[in-house]
PDB file of C-alpha atoms in Angstrom:
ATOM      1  CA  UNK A 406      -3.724 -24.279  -4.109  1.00  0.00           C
ATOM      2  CA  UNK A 407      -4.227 -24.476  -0.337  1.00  0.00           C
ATOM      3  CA  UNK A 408      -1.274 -26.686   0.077  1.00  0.00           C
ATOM      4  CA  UNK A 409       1.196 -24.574  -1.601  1.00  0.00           C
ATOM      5  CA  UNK A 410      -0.251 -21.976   0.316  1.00  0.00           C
ATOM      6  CA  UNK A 411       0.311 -24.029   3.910  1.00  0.00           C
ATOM      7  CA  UNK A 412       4.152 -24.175   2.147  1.00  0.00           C
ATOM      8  CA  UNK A 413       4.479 -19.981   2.732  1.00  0.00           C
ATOM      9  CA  UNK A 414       5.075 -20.707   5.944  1.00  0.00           C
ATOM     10  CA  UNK A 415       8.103 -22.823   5.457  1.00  0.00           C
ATOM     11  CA  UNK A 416       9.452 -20.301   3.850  1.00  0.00           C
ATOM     12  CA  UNK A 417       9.243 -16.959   5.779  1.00  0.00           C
ATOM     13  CA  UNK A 418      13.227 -17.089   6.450  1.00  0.00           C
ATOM     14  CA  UNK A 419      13.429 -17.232   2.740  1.00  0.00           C
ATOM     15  CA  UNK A 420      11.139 -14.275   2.661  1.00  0.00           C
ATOM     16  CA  UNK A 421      12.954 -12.126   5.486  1.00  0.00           C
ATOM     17  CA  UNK A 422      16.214 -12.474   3.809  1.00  0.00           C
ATOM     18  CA  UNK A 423      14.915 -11.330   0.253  1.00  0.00           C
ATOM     19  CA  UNK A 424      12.727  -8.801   2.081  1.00  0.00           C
ATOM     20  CA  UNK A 425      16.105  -7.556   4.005  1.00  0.00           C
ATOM     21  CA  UNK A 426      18.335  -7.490   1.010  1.00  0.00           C
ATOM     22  CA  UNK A 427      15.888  -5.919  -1.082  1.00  0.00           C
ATOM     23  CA  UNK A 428      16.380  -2.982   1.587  1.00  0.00           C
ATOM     24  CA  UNK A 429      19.311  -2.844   1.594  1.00  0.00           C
ATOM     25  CA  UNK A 430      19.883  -3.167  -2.380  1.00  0.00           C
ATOM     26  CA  UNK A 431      18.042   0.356  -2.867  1.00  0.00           C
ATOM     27  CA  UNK A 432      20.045   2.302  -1.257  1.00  0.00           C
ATOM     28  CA  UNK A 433      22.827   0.653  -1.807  1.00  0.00           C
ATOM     29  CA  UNK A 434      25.901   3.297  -2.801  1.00  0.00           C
ATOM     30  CA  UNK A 435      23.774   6.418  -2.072  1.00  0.00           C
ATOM     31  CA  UNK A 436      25.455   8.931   0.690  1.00  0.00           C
ATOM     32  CA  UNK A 437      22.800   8.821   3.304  1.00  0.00           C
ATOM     33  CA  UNK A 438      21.665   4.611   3.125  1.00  0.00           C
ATOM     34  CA  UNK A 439      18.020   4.050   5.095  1.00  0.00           C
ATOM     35  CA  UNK A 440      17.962   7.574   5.878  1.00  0.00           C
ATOM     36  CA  UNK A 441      15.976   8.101   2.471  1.00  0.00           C
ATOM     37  CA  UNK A 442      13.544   6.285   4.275  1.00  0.00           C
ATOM     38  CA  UNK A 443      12.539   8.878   6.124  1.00  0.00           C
ATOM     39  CA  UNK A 444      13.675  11.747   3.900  1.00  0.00           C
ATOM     40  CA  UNK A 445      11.582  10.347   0.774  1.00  0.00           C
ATOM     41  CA  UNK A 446       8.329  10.777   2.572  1.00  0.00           C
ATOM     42  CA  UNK A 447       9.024  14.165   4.037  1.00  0.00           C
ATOM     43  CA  UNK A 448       9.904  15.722   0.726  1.00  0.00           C
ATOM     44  CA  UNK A 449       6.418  14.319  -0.448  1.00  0.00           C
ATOM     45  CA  UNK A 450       5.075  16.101   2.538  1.00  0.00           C
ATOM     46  CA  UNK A 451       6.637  19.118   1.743  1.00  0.00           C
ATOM     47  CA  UNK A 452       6.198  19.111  -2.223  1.00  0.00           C
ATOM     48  CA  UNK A 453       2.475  18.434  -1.495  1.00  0.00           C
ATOM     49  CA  UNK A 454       2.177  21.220   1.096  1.00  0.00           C
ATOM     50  CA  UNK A 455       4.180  23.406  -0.897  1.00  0.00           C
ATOM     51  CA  UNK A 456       1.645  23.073  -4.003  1.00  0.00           C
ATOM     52  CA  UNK A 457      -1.776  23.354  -1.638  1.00  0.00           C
ATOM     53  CA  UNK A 458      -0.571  26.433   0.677  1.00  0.00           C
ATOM     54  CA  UNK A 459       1.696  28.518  -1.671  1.00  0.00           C
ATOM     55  CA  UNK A 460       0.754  27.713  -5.676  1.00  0.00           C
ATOM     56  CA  UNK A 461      -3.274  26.500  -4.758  1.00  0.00           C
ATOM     57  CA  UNK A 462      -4.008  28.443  -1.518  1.00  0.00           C
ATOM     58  CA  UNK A 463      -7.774  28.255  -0.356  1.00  0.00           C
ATOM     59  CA  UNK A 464      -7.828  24.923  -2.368  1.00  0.00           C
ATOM     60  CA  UNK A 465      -8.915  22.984   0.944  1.00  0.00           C
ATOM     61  CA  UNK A 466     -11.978  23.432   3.472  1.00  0.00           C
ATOM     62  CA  UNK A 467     -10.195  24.487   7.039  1.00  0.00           C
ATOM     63  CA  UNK A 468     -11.926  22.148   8.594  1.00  0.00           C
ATOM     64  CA  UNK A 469      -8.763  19.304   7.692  1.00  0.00           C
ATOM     65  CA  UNK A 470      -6.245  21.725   9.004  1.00  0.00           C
ATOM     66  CA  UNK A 471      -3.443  21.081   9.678  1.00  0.00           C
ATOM     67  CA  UNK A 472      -3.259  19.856   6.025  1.00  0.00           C
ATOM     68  CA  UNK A 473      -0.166  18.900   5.689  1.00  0.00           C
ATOM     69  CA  UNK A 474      -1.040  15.994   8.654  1.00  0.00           C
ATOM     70  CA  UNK A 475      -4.277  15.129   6.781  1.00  0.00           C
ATOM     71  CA  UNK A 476      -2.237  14.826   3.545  1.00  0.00           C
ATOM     72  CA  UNK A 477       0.448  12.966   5.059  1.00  0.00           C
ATOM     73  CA  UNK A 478      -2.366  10.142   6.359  1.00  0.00           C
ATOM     74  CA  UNK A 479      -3.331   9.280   3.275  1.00  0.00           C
ATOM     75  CA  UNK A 480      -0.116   9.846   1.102  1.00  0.00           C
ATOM     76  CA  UNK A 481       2.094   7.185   3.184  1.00  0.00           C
ATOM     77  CA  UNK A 482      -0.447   4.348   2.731  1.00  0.00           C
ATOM     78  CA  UNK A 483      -0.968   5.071  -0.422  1.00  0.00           C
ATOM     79  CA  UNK A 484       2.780   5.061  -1.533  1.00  0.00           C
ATOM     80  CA  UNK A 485       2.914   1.950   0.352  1.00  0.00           C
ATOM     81  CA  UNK A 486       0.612   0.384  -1.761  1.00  0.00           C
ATOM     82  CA  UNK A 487       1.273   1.716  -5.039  1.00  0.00           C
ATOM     83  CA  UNK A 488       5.306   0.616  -5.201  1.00  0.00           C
ATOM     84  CA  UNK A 489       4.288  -2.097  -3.793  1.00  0.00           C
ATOM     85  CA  UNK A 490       1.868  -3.157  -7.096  1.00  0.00           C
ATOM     86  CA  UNK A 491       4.401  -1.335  -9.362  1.00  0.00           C
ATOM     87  CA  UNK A 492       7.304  -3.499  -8.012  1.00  0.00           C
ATOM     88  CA  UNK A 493       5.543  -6.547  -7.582  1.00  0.00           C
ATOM     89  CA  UNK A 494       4.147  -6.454 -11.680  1.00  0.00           C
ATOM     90  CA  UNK A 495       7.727  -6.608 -12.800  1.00  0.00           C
ATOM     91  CA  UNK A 496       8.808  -9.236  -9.673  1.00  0.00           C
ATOM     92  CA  UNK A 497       8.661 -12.156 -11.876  1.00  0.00           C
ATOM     93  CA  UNK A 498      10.150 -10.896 -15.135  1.00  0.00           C
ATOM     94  CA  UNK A 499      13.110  -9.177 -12.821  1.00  0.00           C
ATOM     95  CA  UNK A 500      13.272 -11.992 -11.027  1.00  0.00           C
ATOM     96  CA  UNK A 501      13.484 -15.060 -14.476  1.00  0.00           C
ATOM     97  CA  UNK A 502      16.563 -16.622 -12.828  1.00  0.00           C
ATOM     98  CA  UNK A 503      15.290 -17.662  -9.623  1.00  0.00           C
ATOM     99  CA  UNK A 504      11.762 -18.872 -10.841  1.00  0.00           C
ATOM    100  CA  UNK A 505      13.636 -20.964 -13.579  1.00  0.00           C
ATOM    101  CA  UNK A 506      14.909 -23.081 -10.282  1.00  0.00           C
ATOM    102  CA  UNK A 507      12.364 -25.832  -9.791  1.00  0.00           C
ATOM    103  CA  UNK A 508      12.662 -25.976  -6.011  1.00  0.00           C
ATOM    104  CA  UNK A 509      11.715 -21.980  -5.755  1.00  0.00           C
ATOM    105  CA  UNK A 510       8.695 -20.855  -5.159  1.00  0.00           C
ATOM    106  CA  UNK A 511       7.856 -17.671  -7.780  1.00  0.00           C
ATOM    107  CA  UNK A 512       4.995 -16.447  -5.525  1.00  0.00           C
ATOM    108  CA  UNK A 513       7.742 -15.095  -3.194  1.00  0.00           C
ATOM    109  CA  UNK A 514       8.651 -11.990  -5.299  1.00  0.00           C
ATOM    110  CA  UNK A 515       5.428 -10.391  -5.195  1.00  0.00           C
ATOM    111  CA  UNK A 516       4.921 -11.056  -1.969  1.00  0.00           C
ATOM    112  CA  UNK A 517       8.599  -9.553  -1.356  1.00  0.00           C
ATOM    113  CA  UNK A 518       8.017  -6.794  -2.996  1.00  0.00           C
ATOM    114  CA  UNK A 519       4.651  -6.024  -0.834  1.00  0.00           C
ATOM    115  CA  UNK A 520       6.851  -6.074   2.625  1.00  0.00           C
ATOM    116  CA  UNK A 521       9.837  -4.860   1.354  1.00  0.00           C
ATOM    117  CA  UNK A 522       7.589  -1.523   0.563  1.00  0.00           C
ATOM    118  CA  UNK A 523       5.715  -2.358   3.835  1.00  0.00           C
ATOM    119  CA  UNK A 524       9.267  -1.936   5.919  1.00  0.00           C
ATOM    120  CA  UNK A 525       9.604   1.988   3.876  1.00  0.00           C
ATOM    121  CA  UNK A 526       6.025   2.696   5.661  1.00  0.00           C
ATOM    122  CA  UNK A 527       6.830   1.543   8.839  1.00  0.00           C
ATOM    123  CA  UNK A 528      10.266   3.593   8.632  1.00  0.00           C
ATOM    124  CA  UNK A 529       7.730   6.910   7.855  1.00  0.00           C
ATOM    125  CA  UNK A 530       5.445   6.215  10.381  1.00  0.00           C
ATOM    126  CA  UNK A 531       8.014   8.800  12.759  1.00  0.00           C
ATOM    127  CA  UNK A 532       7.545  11.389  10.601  1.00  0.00           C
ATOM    128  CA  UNK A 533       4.166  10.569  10.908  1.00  0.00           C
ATOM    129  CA  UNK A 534       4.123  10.372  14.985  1.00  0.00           C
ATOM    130  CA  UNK A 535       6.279  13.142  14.946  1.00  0.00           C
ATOM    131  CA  UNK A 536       3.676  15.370  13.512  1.00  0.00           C
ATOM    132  CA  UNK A 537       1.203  13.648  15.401  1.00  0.00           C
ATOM    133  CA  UNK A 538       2.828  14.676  19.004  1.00  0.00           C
ATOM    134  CA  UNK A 539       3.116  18.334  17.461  1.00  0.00           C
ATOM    135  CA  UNK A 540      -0.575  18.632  15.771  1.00  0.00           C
ATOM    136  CA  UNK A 541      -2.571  16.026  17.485  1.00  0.00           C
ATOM    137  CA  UNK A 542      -1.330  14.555  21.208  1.00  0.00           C
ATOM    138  CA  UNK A 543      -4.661  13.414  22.143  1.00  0.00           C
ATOM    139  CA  UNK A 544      -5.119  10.454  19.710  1.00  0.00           C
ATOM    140  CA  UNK A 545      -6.751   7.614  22.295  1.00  0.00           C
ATOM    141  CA  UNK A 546      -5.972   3.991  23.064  1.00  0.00           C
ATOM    142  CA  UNK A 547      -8.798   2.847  21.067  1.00  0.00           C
ATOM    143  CA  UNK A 548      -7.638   4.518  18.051  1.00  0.00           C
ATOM    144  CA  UNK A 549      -4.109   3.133  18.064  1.00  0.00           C
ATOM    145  CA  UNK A 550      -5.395  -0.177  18.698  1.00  0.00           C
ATOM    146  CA  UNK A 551      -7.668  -0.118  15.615  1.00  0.00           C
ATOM    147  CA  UNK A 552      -4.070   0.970  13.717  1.00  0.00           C
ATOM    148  CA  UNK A 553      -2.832  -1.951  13.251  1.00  0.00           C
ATOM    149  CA  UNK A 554      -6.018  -3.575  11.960  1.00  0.00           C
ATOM    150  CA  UNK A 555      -5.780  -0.987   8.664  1.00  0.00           C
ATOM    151  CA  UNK A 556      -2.364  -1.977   8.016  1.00  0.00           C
ATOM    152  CA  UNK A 557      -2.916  -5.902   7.962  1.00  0.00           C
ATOM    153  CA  UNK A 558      -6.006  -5.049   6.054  1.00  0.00           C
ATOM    154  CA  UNK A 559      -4.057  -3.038   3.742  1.00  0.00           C
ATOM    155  CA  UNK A 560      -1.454  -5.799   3.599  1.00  0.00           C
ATOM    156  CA  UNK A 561      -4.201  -8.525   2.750  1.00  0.00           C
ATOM    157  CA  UNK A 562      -5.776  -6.356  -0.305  1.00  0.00           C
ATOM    158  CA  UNK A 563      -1.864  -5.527  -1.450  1.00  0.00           C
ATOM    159  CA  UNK A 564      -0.949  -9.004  -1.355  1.00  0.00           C
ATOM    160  CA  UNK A 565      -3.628 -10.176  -3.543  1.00  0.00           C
ATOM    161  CA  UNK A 566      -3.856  -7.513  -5.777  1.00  0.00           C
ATOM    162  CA  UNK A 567      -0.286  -7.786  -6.453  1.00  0.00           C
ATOM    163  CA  UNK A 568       0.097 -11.811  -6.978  1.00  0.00           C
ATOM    164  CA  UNK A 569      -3.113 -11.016  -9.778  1.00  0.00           C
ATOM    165  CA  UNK A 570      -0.671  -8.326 -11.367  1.00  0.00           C
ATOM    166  CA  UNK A 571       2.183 -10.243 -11.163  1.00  0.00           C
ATOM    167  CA  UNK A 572       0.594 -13.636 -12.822  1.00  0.00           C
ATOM    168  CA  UNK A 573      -1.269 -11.612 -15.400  1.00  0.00           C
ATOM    169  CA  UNK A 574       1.930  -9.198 -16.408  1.00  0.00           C
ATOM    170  CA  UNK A 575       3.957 -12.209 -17.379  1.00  0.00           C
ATOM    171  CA  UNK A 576       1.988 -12.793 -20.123  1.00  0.00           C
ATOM    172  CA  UNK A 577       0.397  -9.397 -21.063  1.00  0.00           C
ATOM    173  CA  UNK A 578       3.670  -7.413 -20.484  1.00  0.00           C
ATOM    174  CA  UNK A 579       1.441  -4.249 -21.265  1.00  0.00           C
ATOM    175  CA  UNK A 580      -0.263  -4.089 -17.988  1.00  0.00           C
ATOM    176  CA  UNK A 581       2.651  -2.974 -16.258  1.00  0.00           C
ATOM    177  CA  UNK A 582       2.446   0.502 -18.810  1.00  0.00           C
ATOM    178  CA  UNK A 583      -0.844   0.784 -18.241  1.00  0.00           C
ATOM    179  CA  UNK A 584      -0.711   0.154 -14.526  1.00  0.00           C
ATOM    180  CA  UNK A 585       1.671   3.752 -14.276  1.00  0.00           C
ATOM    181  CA  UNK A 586      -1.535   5.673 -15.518  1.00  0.00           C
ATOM    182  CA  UNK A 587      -4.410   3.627 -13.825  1.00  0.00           C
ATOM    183  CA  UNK A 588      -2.236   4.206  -9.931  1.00  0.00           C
ATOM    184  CA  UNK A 589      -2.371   8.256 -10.897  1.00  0.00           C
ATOM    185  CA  UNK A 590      -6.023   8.159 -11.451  1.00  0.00           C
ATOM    186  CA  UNK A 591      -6.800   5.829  -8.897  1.00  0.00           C
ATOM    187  CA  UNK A 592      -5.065   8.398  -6.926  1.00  0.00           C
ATOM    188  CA  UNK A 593      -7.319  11.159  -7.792  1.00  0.00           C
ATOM    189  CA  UNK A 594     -10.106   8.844  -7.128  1.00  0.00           C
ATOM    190  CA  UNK A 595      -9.329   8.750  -3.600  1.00  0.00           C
ATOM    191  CA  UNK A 596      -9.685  10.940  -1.462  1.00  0.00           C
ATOM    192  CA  UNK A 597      -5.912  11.453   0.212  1.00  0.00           C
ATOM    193  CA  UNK A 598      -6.180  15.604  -0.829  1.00  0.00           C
ATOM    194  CA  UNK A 599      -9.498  16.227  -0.026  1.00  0.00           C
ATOM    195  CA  UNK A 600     -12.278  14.502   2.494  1.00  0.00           C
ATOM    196  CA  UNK A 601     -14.192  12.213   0.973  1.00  0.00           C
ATOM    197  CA  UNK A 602     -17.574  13.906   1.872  1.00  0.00           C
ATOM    198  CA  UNK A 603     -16.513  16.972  -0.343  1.00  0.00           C
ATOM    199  CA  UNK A 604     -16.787  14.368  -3.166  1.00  0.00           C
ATOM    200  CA  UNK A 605     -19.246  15.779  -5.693  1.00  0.00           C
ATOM    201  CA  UNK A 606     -22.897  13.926  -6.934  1.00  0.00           C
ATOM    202  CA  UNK A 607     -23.994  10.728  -6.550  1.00  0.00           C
ATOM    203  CA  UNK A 608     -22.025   9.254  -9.203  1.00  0.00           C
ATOM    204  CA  UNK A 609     -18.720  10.859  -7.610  1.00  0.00           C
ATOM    205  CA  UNK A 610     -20.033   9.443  -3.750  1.00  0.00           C
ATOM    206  CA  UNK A 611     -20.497   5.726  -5.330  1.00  0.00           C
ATOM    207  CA  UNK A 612     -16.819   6.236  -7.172  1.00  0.00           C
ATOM    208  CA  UNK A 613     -15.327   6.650  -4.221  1.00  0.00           C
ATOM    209  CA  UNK A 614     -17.367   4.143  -1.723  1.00  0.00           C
ATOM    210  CA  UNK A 615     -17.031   1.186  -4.503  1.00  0.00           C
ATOM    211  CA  UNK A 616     -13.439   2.618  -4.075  1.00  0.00           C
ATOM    212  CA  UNK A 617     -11.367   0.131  -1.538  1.00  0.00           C
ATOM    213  CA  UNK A 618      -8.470   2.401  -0.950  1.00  0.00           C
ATOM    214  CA  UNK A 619     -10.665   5.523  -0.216  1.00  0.00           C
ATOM    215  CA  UNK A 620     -11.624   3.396   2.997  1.00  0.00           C
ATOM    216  CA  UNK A 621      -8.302   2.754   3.925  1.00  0.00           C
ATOM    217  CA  UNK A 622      -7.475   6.325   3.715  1.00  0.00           C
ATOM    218  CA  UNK A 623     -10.875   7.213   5.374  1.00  0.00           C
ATOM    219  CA  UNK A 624      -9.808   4.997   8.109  1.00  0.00           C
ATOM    220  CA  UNK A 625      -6.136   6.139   8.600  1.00  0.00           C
ATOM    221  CA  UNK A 626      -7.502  10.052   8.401  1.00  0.00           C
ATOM    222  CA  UNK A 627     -10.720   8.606  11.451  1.00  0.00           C
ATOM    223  CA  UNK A 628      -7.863   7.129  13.570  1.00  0.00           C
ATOM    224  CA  UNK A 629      -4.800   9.856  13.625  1.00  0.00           C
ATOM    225  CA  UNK A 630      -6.651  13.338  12.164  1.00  0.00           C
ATOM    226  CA  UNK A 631     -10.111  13.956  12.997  1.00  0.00           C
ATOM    227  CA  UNK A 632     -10.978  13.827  16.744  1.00  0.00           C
ATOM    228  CA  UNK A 633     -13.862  11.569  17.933  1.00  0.00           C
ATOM    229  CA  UNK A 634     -14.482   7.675  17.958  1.00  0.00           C
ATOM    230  CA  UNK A 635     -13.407   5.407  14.885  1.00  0.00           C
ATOM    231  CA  UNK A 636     -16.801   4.880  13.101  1.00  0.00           C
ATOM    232  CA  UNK A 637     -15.557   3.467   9.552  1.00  0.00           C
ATOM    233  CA  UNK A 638     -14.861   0.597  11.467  1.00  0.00           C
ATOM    234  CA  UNK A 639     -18.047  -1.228   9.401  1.00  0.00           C
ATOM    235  CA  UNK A 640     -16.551  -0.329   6.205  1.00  0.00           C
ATOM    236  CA  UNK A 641     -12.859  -1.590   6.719  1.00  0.00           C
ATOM    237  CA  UNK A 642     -14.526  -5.020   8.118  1.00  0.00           C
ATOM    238  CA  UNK A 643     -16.060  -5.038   4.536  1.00  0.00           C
ATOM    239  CA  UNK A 644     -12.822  -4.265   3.525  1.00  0.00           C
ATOM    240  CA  UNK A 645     -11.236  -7.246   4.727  1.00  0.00           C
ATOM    241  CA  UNK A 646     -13.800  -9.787   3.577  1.00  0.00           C
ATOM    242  CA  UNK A 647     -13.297  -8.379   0.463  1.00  0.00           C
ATOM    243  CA  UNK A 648      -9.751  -8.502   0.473  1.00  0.00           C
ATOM    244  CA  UNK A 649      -9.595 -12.213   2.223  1.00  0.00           C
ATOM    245  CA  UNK A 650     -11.216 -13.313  -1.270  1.00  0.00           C
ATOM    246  CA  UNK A 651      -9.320 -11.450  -3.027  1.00  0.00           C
ATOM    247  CA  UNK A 652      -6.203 -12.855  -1.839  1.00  0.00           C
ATOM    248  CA  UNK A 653      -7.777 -16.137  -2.484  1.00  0.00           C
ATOM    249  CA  UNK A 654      -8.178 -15.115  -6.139  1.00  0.00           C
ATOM    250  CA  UNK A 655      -4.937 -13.704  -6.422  1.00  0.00           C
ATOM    251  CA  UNK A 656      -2.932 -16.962  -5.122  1.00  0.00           C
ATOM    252  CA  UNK A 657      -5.287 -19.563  -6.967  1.00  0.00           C
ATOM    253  CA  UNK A 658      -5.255 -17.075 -10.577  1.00  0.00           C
ATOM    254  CA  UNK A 659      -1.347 -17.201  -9.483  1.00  0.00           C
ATOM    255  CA  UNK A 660      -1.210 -21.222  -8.419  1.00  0.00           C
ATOM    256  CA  UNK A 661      -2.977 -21.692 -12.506  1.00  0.00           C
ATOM    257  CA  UNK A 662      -0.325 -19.907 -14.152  1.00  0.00           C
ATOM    258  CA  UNK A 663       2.480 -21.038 -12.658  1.00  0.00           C
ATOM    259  CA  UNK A 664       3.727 -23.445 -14.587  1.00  0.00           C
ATOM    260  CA  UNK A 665       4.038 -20.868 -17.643  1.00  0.00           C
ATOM    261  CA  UNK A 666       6.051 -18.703 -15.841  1.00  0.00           C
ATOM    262  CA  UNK A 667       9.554 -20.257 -16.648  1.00  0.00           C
ATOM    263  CA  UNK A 668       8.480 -19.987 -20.917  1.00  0.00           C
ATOM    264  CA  UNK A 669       7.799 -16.641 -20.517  1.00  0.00           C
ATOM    265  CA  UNK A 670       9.757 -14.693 -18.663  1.00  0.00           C
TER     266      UNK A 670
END
C-alpha cells in the first residue's frame, strides 16, 4: 500500500492534466465558460438568503448577522465537499476505460474528482473576500494564516472519504443512491444555517461534535465571521488525526480492491 502510495507522486502531471480538463469539460459549450464558477455559488447565496430573509424571516438569532456571510462560510466548503464525494462515487464506473489499462493507476479519479471540485472553491473564494471586504475588513493575520490549515484538512478527510466511496460503489452500485439522501441530511446535521451552539439537547450537541464537517464549518465561520481569536483550533487538530487515518483507510480499503475493479465496472 505505501509504495503505490510513494507512486502518487510520479504522477501529479497526470493528475493536473485530468484535474484541468475536467474543468474545462463542464463548462464546455455553455455561453459564459468558468464564469459559472463564480455565478454558481452566488445564486446559492442568494437562493439561501432569499428563503431565510423573505419566506423564513426571524428564522436566525441576530447575533450571525450579516447572514448571508455566515451562510456563505459554511455553504462553499460544504459544496466543495459534497460534489466532490458525489463525483468521486461514480469516478471509477465513469471512468471503466482508463482503469481497464494496466499501466493506469484507478486511484487517480477520485482523487481528480476531489481537486477538480477543490479548483470551483478556490474560484468562490472572491465572492467570498468580496463580501468579506464589505461585511468584515478586520479579519487578522492570524486568522488567514490558520485558513489554509482548514482547507488541507478538509482536503485530507475528502480524499479519504472519497477513495472509501469510490472502492465500495464499484461493487455495491447502490451507495451512490443512497449517498444523494445521506449528503442532504448530513447537511442538516451541520450546522452551515444556524450556529452550532443553538443546537438543541445533549443528544443534538454530541450529533453535531461526533460530526467532522460541523468543525470544519465551525472553523471557517471562527476564522472569517465572528470577531475574536481562532479557538476551535483543538478540534480541527483532532480533525486532522482523524482524517490522516482515515485517508490511510481509504487508500489501503482502495489498494484491496483494486484488482476487482476492471470485472466490475
Amino acid at each position: 500500500m505505501f509504495h503505490n502510495l510513494r507512486q502518487l507522486v510520479r504522477y501529479r502531471a497526470l493528475i493536473q492534466s485530468l484535474v484541468t480538463r475536467e474543468l474545462k469539460a463542464r463548462y464546455r459549450g455553455s455561453v459564459l465558460g468558468f464564469f459559472w464558477s463564480f455565478i454558481n455559488p452566488l445564486l446559492l447565496l442568494v437562493v439561501y438568503s432569499f428563503v431565510f430573509t423573505v419566506v423564513l424571516p426571524g428564522t436566525h438569532p441576530p447575533e450571525i448577522e450579516p447572514y448571508a456571510l455566515f451562510m456563505f462560510c459554511g455553504i462553499l466548503p460544504w459544496t466543495w465537499f459534497s460534489s466532490s464525494l458525489t463525483e468521486a462515487a461514480n469516478s471509477l464506473m465513469s471512468g471503466g476505460n482508463l482503469i481497464k489499462k494496466v499501466l493506469f493507476p484507478a486511484e487517480i479519479l477520485p482523487i481528480v474528482s476531489v481537486l477538480s471540485n477543490m479548483m470551483h472553491f478556490f474560484f468562490g473564494l472572491p465572492i467570498l473576500v468580496a463580501f468579506l471586504i464589505w461585511f468584515r475588513p478586520t479579519i487578522t493575520i492570524v486568522e488567514v494564516l490558520w485558513f489554509p490549515v482548514v482547507v488541507a484538512v478538509q482536503l485530507l478527510f475528502t480524499l479519504g472519504l472519497s477513495l472509501l466511496l469510490a472502492a465500495l460503489t464499484v461493487h455495491f452500485r447502490d451507495i451512490k443512491d443512497i449517498l444523494s439522501n445521506l449528503l442532504t441530511l448530513w447537511f442538516f446535521a451541520t450546522p452551515i444555517i444556524y450556529p452550532m451552539h443553538l443546537a438543541p439537547g445533549t443528544i443534538s450537541k454530541a450529533v453535531l461534535n461526533a460530526n467532522p464537517m460541523s468543525h470544519f464549518a465551525v472553523s471557517y465561520q471562527e476564522i472569517l465571521f465572528y470577531e475574536g481569536p481562532f479557538g476551535h483550533w483543538r478540534w480541527l487538530l483532532a480533525i486532522a488525526f482523524g482524517s490522516a487515518l482515515l485517508f490511510l483507510l481509504g487508500y489501503f480499503l482502495f489498494d484491496r480492491l483494486r484488482d476487482s475493479f476492471a470485472e466490475e465496472v
